[in-house]
XYZ file of C-alpha atoms in Angstrom:
330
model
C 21.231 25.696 10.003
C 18.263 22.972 9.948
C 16.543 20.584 8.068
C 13.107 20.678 6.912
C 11.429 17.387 6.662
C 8.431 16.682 4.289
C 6.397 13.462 4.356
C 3.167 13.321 2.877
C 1.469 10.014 3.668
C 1.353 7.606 7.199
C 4.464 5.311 5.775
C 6.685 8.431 4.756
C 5.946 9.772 8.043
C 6.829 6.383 9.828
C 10.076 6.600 7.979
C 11.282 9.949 8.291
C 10.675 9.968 12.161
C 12.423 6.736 12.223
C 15.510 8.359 10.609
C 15.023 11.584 12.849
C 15.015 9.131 16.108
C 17.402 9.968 18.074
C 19.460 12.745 16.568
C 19.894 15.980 18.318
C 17.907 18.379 15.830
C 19.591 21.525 14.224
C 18.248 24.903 15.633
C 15.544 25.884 12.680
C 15.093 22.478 11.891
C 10.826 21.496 11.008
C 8.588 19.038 9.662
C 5.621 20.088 7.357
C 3.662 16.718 7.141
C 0.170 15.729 5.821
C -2.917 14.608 8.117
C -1.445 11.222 8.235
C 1.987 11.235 8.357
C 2.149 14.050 11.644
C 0.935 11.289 14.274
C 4.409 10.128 13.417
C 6.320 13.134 15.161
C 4.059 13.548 18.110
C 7.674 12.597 20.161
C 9.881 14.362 18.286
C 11.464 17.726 19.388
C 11.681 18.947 16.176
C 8.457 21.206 15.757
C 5.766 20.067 13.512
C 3.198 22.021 11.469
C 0.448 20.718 8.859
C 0.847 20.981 5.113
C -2.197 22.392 4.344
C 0.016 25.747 3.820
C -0.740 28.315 1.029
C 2.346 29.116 -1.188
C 3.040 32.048 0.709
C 3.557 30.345 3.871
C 5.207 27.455 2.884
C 7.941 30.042 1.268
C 7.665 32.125 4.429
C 8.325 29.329 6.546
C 10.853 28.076 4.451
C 12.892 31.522 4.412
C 12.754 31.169 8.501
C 13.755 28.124 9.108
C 16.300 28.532 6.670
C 17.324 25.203 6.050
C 20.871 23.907 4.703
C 18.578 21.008 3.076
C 15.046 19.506 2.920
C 14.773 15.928 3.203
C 11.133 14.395 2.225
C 9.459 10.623 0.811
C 8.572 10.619 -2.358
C 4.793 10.216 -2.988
C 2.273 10.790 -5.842
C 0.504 13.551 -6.786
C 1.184 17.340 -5.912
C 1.881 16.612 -2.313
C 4.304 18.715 -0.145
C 7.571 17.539 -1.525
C 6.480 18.741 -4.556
C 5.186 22.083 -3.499
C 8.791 22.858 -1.792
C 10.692 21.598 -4.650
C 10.437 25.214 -6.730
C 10.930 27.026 -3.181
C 14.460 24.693 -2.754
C 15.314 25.634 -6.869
C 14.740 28.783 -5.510
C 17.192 29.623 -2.016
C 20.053 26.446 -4.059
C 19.143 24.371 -1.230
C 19.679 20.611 -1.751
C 16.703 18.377 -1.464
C 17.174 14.860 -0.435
C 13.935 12.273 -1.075
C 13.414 8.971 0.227
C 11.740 5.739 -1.109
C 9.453 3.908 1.373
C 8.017 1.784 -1.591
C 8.355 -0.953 -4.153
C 5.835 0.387 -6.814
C 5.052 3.305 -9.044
C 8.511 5.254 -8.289
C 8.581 7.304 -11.615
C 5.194 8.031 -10.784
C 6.212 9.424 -7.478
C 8.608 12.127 -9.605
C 6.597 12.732 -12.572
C 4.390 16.406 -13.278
C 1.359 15.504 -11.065
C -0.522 16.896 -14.405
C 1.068 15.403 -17.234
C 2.189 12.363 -15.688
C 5.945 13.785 -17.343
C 8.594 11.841 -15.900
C 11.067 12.998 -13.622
C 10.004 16.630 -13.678
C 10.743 16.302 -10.111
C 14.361 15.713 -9.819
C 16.199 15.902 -6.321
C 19.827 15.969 -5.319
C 19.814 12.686 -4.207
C 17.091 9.998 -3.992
C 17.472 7.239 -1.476
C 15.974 4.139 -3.187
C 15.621 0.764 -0.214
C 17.175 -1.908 -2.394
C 18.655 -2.727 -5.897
C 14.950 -3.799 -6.926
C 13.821 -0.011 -6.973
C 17.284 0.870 -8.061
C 17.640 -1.223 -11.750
C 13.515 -0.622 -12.122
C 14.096 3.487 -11.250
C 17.093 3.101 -14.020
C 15.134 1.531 -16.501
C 12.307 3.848 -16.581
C 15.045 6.608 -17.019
C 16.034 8.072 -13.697
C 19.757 8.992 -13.594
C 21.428 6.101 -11.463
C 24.152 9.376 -10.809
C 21.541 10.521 -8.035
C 20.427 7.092 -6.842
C 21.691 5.637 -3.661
C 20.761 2.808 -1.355
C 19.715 3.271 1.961
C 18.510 0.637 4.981
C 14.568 0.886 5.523
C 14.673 -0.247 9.187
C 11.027 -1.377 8.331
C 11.862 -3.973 5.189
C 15.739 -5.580 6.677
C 14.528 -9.261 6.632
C 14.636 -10.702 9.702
C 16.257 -14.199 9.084
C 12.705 -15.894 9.122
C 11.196 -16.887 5.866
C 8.751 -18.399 3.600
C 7.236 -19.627 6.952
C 4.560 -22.041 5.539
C 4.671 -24.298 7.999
C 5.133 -23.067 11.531
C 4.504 -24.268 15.046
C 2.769 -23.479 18.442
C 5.482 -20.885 18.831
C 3.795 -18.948 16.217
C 0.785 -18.415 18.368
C -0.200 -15.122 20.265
C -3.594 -15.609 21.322
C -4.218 -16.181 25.040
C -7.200 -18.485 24.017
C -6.121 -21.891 22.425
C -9.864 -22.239 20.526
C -9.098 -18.441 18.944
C -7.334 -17.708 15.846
C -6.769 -14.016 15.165
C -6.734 -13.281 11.308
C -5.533 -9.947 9.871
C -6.656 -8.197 6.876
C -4.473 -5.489 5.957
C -6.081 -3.056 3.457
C -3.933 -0.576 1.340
C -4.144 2.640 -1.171
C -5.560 1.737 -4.892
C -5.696 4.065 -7.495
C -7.903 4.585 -10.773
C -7.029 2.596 -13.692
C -5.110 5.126 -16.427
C -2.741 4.244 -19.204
C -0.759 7.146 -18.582
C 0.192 6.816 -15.106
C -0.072 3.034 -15.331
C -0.704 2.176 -11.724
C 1.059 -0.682 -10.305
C -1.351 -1.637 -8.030
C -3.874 -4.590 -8.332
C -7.419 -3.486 -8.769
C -9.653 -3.284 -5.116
C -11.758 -6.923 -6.236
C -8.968 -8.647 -5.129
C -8.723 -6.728 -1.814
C -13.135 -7.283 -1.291
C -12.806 -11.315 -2.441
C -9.623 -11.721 0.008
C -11.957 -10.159 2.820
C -15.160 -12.337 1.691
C -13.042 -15.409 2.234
C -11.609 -14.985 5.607
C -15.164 -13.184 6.692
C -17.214 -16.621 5.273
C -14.495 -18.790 7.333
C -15.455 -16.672 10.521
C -18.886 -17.521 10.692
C -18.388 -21.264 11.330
C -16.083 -22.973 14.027
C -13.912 -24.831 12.503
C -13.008 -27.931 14.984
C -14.195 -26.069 17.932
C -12.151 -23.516 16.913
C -13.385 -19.917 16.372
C -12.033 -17.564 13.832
C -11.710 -13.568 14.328
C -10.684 -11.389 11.239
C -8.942 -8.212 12.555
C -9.551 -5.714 9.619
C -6.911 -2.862 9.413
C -8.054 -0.304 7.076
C -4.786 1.846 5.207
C -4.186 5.497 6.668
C -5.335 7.000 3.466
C -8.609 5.148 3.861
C -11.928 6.172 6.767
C -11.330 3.798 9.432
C -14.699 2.170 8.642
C -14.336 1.272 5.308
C -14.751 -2.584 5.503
C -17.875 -2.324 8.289
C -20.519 -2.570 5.839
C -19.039 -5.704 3.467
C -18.042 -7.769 7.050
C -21.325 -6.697 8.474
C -23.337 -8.532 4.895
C -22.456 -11.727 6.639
C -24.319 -12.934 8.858
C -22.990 -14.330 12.298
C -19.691 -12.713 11.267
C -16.374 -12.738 13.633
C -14.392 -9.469 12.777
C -12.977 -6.302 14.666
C -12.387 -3.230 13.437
C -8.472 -2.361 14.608
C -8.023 0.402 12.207
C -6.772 2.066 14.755
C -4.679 0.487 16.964
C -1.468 0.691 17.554
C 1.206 -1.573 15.938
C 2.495 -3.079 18.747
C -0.694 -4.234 20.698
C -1.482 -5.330 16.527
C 1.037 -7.668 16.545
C 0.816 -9.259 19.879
C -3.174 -10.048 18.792
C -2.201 -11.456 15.646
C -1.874 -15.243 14.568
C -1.547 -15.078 10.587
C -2.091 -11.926 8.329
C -3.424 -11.749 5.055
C -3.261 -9.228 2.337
C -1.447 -8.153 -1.559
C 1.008 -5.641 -1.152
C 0.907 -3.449 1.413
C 4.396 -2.499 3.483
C 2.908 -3.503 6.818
C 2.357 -7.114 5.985
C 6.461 -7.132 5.890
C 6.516 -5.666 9.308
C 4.007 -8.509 10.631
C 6.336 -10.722 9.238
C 9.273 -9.599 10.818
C 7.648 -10.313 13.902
C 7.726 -14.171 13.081
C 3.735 -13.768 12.107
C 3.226 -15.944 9.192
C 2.064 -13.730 5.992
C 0.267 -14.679 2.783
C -1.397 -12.913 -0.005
C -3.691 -13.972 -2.760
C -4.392 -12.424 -6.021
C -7.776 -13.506 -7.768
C -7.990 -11.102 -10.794
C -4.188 -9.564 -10.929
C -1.752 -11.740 -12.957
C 1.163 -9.305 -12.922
C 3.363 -11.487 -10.802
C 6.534 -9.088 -11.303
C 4.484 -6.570 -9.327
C 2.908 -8.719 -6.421
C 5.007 -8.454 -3.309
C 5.165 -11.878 -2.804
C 7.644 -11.888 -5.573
C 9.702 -9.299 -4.431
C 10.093 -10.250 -0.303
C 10.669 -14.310 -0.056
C 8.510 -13.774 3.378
C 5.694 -13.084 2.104
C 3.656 -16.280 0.688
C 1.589 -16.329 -2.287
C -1.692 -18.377 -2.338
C -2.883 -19.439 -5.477
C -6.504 -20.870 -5.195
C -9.485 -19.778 -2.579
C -8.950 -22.896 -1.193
C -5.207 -22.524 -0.257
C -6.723 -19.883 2.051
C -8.651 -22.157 4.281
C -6.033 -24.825 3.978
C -3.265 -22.330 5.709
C -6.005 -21.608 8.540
C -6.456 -25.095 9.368
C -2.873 -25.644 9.242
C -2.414 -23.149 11.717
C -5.352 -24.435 14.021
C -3.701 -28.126 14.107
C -0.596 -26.918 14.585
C -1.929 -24.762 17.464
C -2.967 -27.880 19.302
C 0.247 -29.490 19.241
């Protein structure tokens, strides 16, 4: 007996084929994954379909492949976990769901209609550290069905709060070239019955406008490029039209390239809470973020992860890029 996998989004998919890596998979085991997330198992010899299933199928495929438990990530709204949560109810097969984030996790269990908590309730829900574990308690989940888990995205790496950092920081082939990236993420609607945890998208657009004004001048001889990364969930172009308002602007769209060439191009990264500014980090990338409008500190990543480093003025932002380009010529 398999496993059927369920991942909805780009980072559930990231996670659940890192967890899948290198096991041999069960004979019926399958992955049902969103438009985003099934890039993720393009290696994996597990077979892969879409989720855009009707009812009937999903059941149909779930009564083949019959599974001796479905493991999925958690997300919001009536995504595919959801959908197979009845069928599971159904055939008394365990489901197993994952955490792959630091905000809204009630959210990710409540009645995608009433915003009812926990109407989704798995076996066993796999949170990444005791942060999501005391804040899943507190907003009522049963700490019974909780259990930790390693994220081999978040581990820290031994390198933090890198504020200062040298030449050995620098990836750029060109000495006079600082690469700076932007790394966008998902935003939701403001609504006091789902109370969002994110920060509203102004911040995001003033972050960009900074590091987009500080690319159209050389800064001692030195030129600036802001490598904009649009989130999975978003259309790769998202951010053309607000970096192509400036005029004489240095940016590049790299929405859609893949990690690894990311992070050799980047110098410093820049963004408020999204998961991939922990992996830059973890590559010994300085990271900082900067919140103009949000003041809900508790929430802001920076808090959470000591790696991350909060800026606190529009001028700090500038003042870590020349820091970076004198260091560079050391």
């Amino acid at each position: 007996m398999g496993t059927i996998y369920c991942a909805k989004e780009a980072g559930g998919g990231a996670l659940l084929a890192s967890l899948i890596t290198g096991t041999e998979p069960s004979v019926g085991s399958l992955v049902i994954a969103g438009e985003s997330a099934v890039r993720y198992f393009a290696n994996s010899d597990i077979p892969t379909i879409s989720d855009q299933l009707t009812d009937f199928e999903l059941e149909k495929y779930f009564i083949e492949a019959g599974p001796e438990k479905v493991v999925s990530v958690a997300a919001t709204g009536f995504s595919i976990e959801k959908r197979i949560y009845p069928i599971s109810r159904k055939y008394h097969v365990p489901l197993h769901s994952y955490v792959d984030h630091y905000w809204n996790l009630w959210q990710r269990f409540a009645d995608e209609k009433t915003a009812k908590k926990w109407a989704y309730q798995p076996d066993r829900t796999y949170v990444p550290d005791e942060y999501c574990r005391k804040k899943m308690i507190s907003s009522g989940a049963d700490p019974c069905l909780l259990q930790l888990y390693n994220n081999p995205f978040l581990s820290i790496n031994g390198k933090v709060k890198n504020i200062s950092f040298g030449k050995e920081f620098r990836q750029t082939k060109c000495d006079h070239e600082l690469n700076v990236l932007f790394v966008s993420e998902t935003f939701f609607q403001v609504d006091p019955i789902w109370n969002w945890e994110q920060p509203p998208e102004i911040d995001l657009i003033i972050l960009l406008g900074e590091l987009l004004k500080l690319s159209t001048k050389k800064i001692d001889g030195h030129k600036i490029n802001v490598l904009v990364r649009a989130h999975p969930s978003e259309s790769p172009e998202k951010w053309d039209s607000l970096c192509n308002s400036f005029e004489g602007v240095n940016f590049l769209n790299v929405s859609e390239l893949g990690k690894e060439e990311l992070f050799k191009l980047t110098d410093l990264a820049f963004g408020l809470n999204s998961m991939l500014l922990i992996e830059v980090s973890r590559r010994g990338i300085p990271v900082y973020s900067y919140h103009e409008t949000c003041r809900d500190e508790s929430n802001w990543l920076s808090e959470i992860r000591p790696e991350i480093n909060e800026l606190y003025s529009r001028r700090s932002i500038e003042e870590v890029i020349l820091r970076s380009l004198n260091w560079g010529d050391k």
